[in-house]
XYZ file of N, CA, C and O in Angstrom:
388
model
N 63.192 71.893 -111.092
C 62.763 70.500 -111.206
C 61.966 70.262 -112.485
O 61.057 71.031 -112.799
N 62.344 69.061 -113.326
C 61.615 69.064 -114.583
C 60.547 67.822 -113.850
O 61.254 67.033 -113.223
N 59.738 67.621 -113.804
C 58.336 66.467 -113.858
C 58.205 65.921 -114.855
O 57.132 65.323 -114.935
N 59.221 65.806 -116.204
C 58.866 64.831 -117.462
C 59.772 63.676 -117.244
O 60.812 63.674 -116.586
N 59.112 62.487 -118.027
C 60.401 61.844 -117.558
C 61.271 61.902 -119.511
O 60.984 61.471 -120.627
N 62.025 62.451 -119.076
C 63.169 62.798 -120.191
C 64.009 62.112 -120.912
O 64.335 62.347 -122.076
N 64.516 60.905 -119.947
C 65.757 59.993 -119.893
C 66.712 60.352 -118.837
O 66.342 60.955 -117.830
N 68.115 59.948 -119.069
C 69.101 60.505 -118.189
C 69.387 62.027 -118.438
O 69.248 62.656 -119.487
N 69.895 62.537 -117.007
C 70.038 64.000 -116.569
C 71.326 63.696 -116.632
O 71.882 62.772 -116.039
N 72.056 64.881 -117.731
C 73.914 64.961 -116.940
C 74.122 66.281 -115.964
O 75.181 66.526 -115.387
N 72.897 67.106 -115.879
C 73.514 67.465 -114.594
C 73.690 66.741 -113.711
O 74.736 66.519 -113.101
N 72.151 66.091 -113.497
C 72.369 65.302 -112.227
C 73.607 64.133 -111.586
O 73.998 63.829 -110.459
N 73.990 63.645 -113.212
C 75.071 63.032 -113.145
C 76.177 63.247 -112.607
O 76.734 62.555 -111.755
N 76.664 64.569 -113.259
C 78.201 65.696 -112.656
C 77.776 65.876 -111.557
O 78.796 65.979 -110.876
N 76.484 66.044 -110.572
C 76.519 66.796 -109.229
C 76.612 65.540 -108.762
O 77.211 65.812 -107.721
N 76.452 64.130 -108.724
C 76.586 63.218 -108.284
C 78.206 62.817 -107.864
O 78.629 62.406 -106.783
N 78.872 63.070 -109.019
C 80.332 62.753 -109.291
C 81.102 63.872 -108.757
O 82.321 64.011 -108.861
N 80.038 64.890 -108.002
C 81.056 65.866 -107.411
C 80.846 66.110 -105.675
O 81.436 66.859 -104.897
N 79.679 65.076 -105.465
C 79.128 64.937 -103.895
C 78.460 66.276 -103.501
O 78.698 66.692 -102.367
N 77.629 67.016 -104.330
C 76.581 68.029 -104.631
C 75.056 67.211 -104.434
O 74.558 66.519 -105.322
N 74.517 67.416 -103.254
C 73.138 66.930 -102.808
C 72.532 67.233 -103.806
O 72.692 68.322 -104.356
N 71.883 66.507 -104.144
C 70.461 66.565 -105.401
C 69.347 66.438 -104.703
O 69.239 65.727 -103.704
N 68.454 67.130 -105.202
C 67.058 67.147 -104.894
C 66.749 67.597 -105.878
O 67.236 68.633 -106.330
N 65.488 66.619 -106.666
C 65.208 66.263 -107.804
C 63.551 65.917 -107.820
O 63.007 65.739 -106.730
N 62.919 65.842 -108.803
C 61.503 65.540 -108.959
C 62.006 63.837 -109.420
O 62.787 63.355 -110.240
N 61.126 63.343 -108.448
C 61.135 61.457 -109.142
C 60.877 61.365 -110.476
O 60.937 60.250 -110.994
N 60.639 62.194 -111.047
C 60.415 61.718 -112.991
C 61.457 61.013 -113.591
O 61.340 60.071 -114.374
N 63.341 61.949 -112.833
C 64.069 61.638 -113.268
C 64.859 60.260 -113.083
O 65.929 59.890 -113.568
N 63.811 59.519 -112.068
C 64.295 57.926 -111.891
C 63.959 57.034 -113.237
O 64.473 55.918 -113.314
N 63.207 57.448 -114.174
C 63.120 57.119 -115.596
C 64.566 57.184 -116.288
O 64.884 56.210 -116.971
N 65.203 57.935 -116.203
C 66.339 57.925 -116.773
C 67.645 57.583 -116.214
O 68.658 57.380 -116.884
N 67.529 57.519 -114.581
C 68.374 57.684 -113.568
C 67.874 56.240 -112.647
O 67.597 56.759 -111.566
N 67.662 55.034 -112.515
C 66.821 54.534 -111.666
C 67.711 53.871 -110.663
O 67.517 52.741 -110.217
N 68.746 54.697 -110.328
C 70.265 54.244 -109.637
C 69.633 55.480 -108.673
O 70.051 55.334 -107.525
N 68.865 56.501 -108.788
C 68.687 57.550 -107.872
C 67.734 56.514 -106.485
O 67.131 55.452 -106.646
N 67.855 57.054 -105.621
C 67.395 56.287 -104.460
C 67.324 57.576 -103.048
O 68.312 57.897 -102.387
N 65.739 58.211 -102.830
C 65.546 58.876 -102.172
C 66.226 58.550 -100.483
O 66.049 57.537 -99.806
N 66.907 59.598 -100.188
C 67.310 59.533 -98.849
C 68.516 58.405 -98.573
O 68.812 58.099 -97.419
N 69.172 57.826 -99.708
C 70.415 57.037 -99.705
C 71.277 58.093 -100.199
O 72.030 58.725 -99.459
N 71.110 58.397 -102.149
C 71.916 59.477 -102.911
C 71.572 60.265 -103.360
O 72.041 60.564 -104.458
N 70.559 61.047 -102.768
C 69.698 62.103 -102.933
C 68.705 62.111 -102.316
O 68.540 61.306 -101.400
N 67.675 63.125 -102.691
C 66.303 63.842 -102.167
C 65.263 64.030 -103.325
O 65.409 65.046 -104.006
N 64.223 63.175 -103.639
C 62.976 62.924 -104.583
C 62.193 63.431 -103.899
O 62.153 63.254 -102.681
N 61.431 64.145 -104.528
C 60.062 65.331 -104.669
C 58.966 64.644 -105.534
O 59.119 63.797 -106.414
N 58.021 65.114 -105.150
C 56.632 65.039 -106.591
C 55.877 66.159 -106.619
O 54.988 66.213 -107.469
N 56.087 67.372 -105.627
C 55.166 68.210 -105.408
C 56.703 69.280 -104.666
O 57.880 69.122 -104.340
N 55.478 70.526 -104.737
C 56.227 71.589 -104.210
C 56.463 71.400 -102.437
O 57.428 71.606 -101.702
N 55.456 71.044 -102.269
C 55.513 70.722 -100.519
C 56.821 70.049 -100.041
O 57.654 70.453 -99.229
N 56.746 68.302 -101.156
C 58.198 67.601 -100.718
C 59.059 68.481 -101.314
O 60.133 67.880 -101.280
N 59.252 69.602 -101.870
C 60.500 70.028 -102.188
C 60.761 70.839 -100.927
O 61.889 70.761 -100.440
N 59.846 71.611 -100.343
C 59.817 72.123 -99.133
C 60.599 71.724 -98.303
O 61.651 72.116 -97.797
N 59.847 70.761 -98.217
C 60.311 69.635 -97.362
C 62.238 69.213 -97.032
O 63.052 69.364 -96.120
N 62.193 68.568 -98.582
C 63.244 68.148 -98.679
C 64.253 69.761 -98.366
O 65.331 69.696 -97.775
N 63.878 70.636 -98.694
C 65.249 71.910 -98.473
C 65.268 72.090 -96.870
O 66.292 72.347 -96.236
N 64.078 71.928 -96.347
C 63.938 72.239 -94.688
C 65.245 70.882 -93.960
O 66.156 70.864 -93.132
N 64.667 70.065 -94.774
C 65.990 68.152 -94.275
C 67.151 68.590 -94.186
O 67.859 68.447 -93.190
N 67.661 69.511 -95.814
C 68.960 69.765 -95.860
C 69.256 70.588 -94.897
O 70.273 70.183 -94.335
N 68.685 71.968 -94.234
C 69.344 72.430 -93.348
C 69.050 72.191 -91.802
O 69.455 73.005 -90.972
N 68.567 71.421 -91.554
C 68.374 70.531 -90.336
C 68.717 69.588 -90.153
O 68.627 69.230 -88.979
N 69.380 68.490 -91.257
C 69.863 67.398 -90.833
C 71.359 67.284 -91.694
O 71.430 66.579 -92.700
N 72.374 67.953 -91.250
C 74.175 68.055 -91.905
C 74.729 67.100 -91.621
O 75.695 66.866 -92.348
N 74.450 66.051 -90.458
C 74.974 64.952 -91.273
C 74.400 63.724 -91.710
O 75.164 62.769 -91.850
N 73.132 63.578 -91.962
C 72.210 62.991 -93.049
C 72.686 63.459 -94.042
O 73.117 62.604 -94.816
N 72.821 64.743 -94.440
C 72.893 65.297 -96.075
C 74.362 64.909 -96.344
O 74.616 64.586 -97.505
N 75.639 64.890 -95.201
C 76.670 64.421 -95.822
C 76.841 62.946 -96.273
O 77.701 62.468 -97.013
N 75.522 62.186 -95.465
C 76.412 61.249 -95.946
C 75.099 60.302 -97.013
O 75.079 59.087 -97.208
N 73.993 61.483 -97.617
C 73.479 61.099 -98.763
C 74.443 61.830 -99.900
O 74.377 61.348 -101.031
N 75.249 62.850 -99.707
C 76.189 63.259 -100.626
C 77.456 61.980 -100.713
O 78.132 61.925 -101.740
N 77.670 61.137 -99.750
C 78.890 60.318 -100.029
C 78.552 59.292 -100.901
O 79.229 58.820 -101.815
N 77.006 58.878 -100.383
C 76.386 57.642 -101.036
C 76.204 58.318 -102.927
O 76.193 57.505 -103.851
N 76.129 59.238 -103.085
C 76.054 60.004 -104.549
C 77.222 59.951 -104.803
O 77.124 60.098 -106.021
N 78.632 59.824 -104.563
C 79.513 59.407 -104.823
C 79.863 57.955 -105.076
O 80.340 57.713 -106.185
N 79.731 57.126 -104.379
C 80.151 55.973 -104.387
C 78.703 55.266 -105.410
O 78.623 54.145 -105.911
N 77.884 56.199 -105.441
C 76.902 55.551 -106.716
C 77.284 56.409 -108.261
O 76.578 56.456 -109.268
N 78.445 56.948 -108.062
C 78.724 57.722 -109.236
C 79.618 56.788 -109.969
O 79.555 56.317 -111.105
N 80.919 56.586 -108.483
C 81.618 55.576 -108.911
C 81.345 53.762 -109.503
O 82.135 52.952 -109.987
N 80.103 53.687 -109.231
C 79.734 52.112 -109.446
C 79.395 51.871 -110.206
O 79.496 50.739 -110.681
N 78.628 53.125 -110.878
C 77.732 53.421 -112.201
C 78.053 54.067 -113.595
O 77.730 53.748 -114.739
N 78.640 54.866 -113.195
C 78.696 56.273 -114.185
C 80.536 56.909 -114.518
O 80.816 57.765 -115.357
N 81.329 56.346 -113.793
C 82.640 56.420 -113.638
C 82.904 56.159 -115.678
O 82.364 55.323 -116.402
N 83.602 56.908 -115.927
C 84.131 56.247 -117.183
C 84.301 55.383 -117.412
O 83.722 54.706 -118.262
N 85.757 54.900 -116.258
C 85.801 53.034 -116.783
C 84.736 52.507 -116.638
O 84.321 52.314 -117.780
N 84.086 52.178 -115.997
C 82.993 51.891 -115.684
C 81.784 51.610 -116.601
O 81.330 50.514 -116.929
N 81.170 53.426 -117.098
C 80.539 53.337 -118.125
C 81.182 52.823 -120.136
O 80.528 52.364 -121.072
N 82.364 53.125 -120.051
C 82.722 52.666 -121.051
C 83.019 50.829 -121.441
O 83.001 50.433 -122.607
N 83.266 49.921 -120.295
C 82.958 48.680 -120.516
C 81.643 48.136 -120.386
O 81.465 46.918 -120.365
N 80.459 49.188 -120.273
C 79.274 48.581 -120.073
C 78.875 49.011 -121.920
O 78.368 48.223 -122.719
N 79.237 50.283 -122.177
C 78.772 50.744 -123.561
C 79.631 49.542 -124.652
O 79.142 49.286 -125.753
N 81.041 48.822 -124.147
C 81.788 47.744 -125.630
C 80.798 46.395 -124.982
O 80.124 45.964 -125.917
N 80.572 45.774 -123.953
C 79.490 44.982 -123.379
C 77.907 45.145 -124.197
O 77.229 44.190 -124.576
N 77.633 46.244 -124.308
C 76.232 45.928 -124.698
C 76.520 46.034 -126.612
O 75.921 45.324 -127.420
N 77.316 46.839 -126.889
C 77.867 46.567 -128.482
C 77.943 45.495 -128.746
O 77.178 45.087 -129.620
N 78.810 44.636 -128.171
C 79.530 43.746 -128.914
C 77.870 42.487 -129.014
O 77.415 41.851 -129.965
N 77.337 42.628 -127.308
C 76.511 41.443 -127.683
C 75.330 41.667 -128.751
O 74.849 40.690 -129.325
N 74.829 43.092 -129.033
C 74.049 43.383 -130.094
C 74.814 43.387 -131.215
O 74.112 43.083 -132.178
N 75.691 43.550 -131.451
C 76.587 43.612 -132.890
C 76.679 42.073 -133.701
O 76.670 41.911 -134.922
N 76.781 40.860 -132.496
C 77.724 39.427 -133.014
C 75.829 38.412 -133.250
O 75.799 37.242 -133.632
């Protein structure tokens, strides 16, 4: 877990787009603010909630499947190529004209 806030994570991205549970330190909602504890993942601030959060994953299988589906369908809404590539000619064009 990094605690800086960095910008966007592409791991976190690819494990999203591959329905790979994340559990993550909240720093990375600075770069990520599509992350959403206990919808498409698992946010920490301390070692305890990380505890925590690993004890959830193996006690609650189908909570964790279906915060892994919601990491999908927030991969797809967000971060999908098509997706991200008409948001990247969208924000060009209106800073460019």
């Amino acid at each position: 877990p990094t605690p800086i806030k960095l910008g966007i994570r592409a791991r976190i991205i690819t494990a999203m787009s591959k329905g790979i549970l994340i559990v993550a330190h909240e720093a990375n909602c600075s770069g990520i603010p599509e992350l959403k504890s206990g919808f498409n993942c698992l946010l920490c601030n301390s070692s305890e909630d990380f505890l925590r959060a690993f004890d959830y994953c193996l006690s609650s299988p189908v909570q964790t499947l279906e915060i892994r589906k919601n990491a999908i369908a927030t991969f797809e809404k967000y971060f999908d190529s098509d997706v991200a590539s008409k948001r990247i000619v969208e924000f060009v064009e209106h800073n460019l004209s």
